[in-house]
PDB file of C-alpha atoms in Angstrom:
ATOM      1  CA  UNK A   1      42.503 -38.243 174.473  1.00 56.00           C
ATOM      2  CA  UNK A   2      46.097 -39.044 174.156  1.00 63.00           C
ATOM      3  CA  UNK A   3      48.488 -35.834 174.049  1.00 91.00           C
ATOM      4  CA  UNK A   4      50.569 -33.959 175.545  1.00 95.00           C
ATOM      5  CA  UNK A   5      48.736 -30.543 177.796  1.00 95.00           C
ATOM      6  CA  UNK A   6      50.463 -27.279 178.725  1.00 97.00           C
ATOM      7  CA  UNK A   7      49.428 -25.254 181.701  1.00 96.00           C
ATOM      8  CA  UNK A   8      48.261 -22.273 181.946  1.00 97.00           C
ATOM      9  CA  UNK A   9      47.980 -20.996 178.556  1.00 96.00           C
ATOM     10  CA  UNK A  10      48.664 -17.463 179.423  1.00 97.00           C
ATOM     11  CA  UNK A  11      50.412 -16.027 182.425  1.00 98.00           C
ATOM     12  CA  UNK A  12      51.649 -12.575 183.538  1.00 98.00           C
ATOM     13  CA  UNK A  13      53.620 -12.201 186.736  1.00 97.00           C
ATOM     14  CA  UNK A  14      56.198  -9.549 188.414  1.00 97.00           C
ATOM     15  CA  UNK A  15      59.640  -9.169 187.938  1.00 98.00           C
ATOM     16  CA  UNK A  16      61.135 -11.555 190.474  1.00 97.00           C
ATOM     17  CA  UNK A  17      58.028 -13.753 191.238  1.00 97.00           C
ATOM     18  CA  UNK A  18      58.567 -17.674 190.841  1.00 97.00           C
ATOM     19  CA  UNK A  19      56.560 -19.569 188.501  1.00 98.00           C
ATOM     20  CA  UNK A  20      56.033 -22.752 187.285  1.00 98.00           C
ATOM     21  CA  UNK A  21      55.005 -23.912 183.692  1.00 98.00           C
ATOM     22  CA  UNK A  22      53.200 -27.547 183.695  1.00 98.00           C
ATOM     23  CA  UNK A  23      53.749 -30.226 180.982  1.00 97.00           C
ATOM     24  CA  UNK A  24      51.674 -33.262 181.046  1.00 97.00           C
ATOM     25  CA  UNK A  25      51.949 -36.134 178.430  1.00 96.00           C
ATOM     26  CA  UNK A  26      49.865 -39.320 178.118  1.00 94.00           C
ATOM     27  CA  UNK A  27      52.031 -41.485 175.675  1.00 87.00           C
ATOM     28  CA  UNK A  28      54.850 -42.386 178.219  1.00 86.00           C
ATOM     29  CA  UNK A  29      57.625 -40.723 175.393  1.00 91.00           C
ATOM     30  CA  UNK A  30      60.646 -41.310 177.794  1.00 91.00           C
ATOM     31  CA  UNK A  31      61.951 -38.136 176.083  1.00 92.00           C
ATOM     32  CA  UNK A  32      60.252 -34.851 176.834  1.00 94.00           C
ATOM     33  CA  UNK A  33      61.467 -31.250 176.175  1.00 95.00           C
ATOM     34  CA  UNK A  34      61.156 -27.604 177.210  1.00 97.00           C
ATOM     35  CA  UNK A  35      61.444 -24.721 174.075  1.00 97.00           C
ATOM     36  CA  UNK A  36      61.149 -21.215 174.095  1.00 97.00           C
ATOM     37  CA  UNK A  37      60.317 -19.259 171.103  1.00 96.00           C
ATOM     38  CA  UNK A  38      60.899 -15.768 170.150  1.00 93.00           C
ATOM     39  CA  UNK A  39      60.832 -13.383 167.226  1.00 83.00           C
ATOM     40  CA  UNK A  40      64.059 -13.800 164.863  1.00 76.00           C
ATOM     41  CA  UNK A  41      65.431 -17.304 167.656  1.00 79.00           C
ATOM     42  CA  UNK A  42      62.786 -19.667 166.665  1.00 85.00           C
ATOM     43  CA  UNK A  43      62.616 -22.336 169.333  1.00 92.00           C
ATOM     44  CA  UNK A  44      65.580 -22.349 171.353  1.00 93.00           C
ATOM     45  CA  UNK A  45      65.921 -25.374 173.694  1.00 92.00           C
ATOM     46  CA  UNK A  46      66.034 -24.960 177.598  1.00 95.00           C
ATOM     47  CA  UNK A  47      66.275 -28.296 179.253  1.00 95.00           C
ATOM     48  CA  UNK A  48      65.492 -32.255 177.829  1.00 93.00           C
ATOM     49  CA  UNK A  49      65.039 -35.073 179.977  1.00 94.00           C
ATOM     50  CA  UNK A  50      65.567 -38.287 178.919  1.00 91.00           C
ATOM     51  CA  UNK A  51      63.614 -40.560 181.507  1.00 92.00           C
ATOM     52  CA  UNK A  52      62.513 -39.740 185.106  1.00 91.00           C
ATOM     53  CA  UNK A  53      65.090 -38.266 187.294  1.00 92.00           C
ATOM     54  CA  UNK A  54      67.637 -37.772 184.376  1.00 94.00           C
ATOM     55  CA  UNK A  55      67.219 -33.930 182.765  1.00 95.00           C
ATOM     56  CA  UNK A  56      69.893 -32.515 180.972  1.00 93.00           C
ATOM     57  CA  UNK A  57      70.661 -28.931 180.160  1.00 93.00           C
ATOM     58  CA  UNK A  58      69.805 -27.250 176.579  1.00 91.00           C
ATOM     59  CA  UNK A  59      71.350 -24.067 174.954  1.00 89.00           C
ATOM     60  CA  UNK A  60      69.165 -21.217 176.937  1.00 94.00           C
ATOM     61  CA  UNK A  61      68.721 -22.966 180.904  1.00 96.00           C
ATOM     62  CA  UNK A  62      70.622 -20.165 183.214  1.00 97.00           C
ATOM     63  CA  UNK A  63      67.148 -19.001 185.638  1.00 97.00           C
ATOM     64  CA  UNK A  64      65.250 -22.097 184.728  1.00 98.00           C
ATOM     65  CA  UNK A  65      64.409 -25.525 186.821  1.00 97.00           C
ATOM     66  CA  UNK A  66      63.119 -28.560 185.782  1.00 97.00           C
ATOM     67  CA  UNK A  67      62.518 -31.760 187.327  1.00 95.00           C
ATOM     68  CA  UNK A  68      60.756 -35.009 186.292  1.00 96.00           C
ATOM     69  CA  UNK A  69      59.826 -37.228 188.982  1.00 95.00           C
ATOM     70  CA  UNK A  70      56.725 -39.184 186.798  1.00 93.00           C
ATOM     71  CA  UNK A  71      57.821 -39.816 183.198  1.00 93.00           C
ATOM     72  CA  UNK A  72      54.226 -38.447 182.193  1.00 95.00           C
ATOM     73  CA  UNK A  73      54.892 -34.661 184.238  1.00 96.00           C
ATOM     74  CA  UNK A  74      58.006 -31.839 183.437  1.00 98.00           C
ATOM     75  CA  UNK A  75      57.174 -28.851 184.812  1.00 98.00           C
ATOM     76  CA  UNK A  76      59.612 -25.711 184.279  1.00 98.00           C
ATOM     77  CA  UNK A  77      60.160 -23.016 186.967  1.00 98.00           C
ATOM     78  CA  UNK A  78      61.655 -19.811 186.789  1.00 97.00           C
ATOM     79  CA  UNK A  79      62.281 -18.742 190.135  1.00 95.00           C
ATOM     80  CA  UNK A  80      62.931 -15.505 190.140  1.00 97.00           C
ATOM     81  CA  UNK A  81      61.045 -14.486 186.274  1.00 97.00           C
ATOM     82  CA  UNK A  82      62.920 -11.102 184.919  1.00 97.00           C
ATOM     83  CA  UNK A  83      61.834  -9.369 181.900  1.00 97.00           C
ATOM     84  CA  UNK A  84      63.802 -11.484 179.237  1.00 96.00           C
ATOM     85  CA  UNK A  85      62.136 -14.548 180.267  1.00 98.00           C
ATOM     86  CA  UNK A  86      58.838 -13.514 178.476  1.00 97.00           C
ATOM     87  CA  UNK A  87      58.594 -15.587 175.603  1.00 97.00           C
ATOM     88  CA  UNK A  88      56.162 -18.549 174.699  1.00 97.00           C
ATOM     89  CA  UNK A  89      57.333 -21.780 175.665  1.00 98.00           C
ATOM     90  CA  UNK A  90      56.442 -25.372 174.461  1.00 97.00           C
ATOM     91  CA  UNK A  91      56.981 -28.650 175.865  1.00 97.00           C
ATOM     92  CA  UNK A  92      57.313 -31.519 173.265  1.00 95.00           C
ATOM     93  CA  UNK A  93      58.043 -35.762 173.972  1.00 94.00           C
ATOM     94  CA  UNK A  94      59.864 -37.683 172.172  1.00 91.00           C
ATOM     95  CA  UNK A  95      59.505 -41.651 171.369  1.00 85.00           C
ATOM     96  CA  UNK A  96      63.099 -41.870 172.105  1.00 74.00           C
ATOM     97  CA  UNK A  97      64.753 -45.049 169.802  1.00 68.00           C
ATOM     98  CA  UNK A  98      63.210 -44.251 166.289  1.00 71.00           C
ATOM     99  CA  UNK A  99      65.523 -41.538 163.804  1.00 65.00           C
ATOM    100  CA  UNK A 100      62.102 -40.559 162.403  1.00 74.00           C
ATOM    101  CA  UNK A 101      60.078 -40.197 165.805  1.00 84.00           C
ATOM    102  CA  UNK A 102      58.680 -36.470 165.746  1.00 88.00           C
ATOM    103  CA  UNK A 103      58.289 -34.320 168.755  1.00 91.00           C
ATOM    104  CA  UNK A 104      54.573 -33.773 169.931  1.00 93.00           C
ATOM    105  CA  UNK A 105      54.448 -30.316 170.741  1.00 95.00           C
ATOM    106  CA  UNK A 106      51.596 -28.837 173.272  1.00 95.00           C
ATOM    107  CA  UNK A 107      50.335 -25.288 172.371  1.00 94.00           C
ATOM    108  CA  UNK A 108      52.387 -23.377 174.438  1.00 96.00           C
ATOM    109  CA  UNK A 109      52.307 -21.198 177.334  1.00 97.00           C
ATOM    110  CA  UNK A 110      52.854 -17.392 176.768  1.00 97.00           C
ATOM    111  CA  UNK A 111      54.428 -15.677 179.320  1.00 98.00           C
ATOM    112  CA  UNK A 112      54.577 -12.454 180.482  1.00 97.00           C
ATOM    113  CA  UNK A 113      57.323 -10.551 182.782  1.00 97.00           C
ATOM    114  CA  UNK A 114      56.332  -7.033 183.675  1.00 97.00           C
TER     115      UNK A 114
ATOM    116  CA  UNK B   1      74.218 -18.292 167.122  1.00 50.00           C
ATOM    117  CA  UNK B   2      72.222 -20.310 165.137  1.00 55.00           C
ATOM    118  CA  UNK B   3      73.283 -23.528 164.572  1.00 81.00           C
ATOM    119  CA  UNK B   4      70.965 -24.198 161.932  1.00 91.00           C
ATOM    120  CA  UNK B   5      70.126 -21.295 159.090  1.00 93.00           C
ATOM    121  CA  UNK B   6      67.035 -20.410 157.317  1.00 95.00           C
ATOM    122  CA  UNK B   7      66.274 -18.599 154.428  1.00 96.00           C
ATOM    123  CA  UNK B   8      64.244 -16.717 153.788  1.00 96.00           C
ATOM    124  CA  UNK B   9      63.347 -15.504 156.494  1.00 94.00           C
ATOM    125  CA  UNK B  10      59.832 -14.026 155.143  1.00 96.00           C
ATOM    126  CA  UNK B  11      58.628 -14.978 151.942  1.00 97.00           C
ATOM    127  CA  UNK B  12      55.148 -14.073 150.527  1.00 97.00           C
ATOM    128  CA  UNK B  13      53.885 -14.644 147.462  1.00 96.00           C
ATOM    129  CA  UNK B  14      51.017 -15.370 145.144  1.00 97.00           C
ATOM    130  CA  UNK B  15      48.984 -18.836 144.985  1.00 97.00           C
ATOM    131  CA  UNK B  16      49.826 -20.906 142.619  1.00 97.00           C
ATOM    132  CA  UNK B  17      53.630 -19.892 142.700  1.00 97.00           C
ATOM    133  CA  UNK B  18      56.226 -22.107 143.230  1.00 97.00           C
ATOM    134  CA  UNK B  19      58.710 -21.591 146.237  1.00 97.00           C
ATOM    135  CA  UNK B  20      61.917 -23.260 148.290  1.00 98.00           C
ATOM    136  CA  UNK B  21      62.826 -22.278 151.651  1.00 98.00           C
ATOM    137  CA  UNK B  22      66.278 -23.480 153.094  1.00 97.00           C
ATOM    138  CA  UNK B  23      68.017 -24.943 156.293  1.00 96.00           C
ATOM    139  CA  UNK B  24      71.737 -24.431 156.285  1.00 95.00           C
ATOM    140  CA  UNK B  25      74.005 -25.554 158.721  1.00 92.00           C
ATOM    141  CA  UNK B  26      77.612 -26.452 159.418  1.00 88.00           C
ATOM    142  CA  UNK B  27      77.073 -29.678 161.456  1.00 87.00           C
ATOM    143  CA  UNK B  28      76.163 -33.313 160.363  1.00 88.00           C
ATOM    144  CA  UNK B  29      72.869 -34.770 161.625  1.00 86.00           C
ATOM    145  CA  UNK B  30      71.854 -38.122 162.002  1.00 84.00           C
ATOM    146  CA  UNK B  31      68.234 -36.932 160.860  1.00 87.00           C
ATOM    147  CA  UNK B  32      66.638 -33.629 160.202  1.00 91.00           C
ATOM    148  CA  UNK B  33      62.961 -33.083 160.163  1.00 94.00           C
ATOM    149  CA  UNK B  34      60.860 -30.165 158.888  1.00 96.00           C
ATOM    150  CA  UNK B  35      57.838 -28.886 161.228  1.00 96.00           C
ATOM    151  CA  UNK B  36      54.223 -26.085 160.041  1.00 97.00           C
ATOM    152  CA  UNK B  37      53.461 -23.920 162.740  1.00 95.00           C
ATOM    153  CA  UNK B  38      50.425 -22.248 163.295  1.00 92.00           C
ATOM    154  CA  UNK B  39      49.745 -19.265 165.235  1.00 88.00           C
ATOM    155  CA  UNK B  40      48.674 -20.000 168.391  1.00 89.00           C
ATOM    156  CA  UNK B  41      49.673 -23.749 168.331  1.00 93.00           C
ATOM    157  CA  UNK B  42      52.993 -25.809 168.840  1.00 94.00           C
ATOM    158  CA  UNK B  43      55.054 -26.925 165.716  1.00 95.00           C
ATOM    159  CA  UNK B  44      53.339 -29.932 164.006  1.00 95.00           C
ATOM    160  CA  UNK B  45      55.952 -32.752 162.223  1.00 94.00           C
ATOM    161  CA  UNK B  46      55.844 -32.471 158.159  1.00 95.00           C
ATOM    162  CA  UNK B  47      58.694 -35.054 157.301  1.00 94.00           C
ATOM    163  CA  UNK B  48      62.172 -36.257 158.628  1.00 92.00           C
ATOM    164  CA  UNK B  49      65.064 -37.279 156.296  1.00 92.00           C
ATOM    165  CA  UNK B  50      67.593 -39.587 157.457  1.00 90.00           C
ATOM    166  CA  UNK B  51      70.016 -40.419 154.915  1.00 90.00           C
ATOM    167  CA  UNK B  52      72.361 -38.064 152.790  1.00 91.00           C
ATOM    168  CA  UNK B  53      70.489 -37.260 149.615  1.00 93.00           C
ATOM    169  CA  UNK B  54      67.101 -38.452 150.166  1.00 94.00           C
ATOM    170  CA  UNK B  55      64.493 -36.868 148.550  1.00 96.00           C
ATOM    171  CA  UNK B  56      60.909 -37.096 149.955  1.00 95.00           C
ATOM    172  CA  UNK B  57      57.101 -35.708 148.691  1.00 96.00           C
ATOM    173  CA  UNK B  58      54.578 -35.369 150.459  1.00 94.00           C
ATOM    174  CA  UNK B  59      51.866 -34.238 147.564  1.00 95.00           C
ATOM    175  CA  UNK B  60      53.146 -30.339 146.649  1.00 97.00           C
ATOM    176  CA  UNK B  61      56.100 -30.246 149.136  1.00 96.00           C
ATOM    177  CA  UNK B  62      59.299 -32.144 148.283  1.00 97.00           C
ATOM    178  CA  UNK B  63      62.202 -31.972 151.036  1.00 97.00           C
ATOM    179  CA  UNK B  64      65.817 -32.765 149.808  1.00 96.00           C
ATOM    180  CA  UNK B  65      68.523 -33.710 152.499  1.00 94.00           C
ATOM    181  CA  UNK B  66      72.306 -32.801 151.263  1.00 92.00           C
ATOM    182  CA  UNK B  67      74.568 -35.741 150.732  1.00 91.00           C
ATOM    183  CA  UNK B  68      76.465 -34.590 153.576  1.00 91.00           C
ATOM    184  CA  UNK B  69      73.569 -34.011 155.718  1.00 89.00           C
ATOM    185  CA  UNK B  70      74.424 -30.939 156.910  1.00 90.00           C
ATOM    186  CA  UNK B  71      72.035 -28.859 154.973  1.00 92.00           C
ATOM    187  CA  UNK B  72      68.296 -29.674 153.159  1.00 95.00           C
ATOM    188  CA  UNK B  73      65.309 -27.499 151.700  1.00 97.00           C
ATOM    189  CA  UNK B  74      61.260 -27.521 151.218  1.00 97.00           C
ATOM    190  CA  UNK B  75      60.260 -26.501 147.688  1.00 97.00           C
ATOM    191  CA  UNK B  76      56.338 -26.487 147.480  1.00 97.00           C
ATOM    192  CA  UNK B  77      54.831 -26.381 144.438  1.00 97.00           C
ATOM    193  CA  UNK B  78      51.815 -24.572 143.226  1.00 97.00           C
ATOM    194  CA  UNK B  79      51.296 -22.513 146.383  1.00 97.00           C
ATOM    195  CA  UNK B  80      48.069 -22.903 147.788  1.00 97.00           C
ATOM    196  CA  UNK B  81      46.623 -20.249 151.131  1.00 96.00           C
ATOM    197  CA  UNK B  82      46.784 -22.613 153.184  1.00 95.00           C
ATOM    198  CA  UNK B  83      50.094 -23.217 152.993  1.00 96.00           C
ATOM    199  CA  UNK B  84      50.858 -19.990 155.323  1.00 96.00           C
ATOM    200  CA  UNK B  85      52.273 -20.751 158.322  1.00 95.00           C
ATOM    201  CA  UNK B  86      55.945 -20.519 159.963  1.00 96.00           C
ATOM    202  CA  UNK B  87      58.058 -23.397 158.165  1.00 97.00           C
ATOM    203  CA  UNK B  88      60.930 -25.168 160.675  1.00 96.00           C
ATOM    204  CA  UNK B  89      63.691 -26.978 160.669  1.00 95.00           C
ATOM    205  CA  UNK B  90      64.992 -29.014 163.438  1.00 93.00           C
ATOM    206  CA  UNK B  91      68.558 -30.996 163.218  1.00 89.00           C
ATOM    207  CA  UNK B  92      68.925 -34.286 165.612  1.00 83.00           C
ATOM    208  CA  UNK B  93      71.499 -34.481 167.139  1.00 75.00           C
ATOM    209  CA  UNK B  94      71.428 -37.574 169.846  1.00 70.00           C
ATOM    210  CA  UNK B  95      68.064 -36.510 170.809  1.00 68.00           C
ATOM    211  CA  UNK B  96      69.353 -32.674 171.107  1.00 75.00           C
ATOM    212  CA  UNK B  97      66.757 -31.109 168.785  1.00 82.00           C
ATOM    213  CA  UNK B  98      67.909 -27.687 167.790  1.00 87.00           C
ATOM    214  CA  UNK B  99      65.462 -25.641 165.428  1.00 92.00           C
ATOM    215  CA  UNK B 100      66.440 -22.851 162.925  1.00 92.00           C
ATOM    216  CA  UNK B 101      64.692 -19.252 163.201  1.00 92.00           C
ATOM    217  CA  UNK B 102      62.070 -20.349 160.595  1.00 94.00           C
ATOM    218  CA  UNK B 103      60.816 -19.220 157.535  1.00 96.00           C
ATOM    219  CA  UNK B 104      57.148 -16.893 157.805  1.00 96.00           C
ATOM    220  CA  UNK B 105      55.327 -17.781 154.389  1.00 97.00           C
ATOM    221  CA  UNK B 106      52.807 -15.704 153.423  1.00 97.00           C
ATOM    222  CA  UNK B 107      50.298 -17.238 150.368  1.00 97.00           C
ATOM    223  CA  UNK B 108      48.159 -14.273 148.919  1.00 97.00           C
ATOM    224  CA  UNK B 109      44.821 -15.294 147.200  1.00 95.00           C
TER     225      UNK B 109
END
């Protein structure tokens, strides 16, 4: 089925551990995004990319990666995870060249830093 | 900061009440579009509105976009329970999609 997958659906880690959120999306959207969302911020936006090789920062990236060498993959790593960094975070694509395209959101991936 | 405002940021009532929930902001959007969230899943797309003014329903909800696009709101009437859900707003800006806080509606039986 066509969509757009997050993995793993829950993780815990340590304080200080790297680890990497997976976003896989079967349209081809050149446009694909990473959110996190907390109580009282809503969904704040970390990185975008707008093709492969091209990723841009958002309004929360400081002790977050991305890359995007396949248009259809963007994980997110946090390589050193610290307690503020638990959240739950959503990838979404993007057809890229309509006003009205929506983002296709996966279901998340909640994360926790102990 | 938020660059775009909701209010209220909780609202339950009664079914068959009438409501509107609001998205403030000081910026101009090309397009804003209003997402349901469930618990447990991502955000799913209600409507956009692209031009200053519009006015679009979608059966009981009816989204209004300010003539200066900066600002737009959700009334819903004749609240049903399955409305509930987390209610979002999301301002485009070049493909820079920034979401308010939300508004949590509650719909009591």
């Amino acid at each position: 089925d066509a969509g757009i997958t997050q993995s793993p659906r829950y993780k815990i880690t340590e304080t200080g551990r790297q680890v990497t959120l997976m976003c896989h999306q079967t349209w081809s959207h050149s446009y694909m995004f990473w959110y996190r969302q907390d109580l009282g911020h809503g969904l704040r936006l970390i990185y975008y990319s707008a093709a492969a090789d091209i990723t841009d920062k958002g309004e929360v990236p400081d002790g977050y990666v991305v890359s995007r060498s396949k248009t259809e993959n963007f994980p997110l790593t946090l390589e050193s995870a610290t307690r503020s960094q638990t959240s739950v975070y959503f990838c979404a694509s993007r057809h890229p060249f309509r006003a009205d395209s929506p983002l296709h959101f996966g279901n998340g991936t909640r994360l926790t830093v102990t | 900061t938020q660059l775009l405002e909701q209010s209220p940021q909780f609202l339950s009532i009664q079914e068959g009440e009438n409501l509107t929930v609001y998205c403030n902001s000081s910026s101009v959007f090309s397009s804003l579009q209003w997402y349901r969230q469930e618990p447990g899943e991502g955000p799913v797309l209600l409507v956009t509105v692209v031009t200053g003014g519009e006015v679009k329903k979608l059966k009981r909800l009816t989204f209004q976009f300010g003539d200066a696009r900066k600002d737009s709101s959700l009334h819903i009437t004749a609240a049903q329970t399955g409305d509930t859900g987390l209610y979002l707003c999301a301002g485009d800006e070049d493909n820079d999609m920034r979401f308010g806080a939300g508004t949590r509606l509650t719909v009591k039986p």
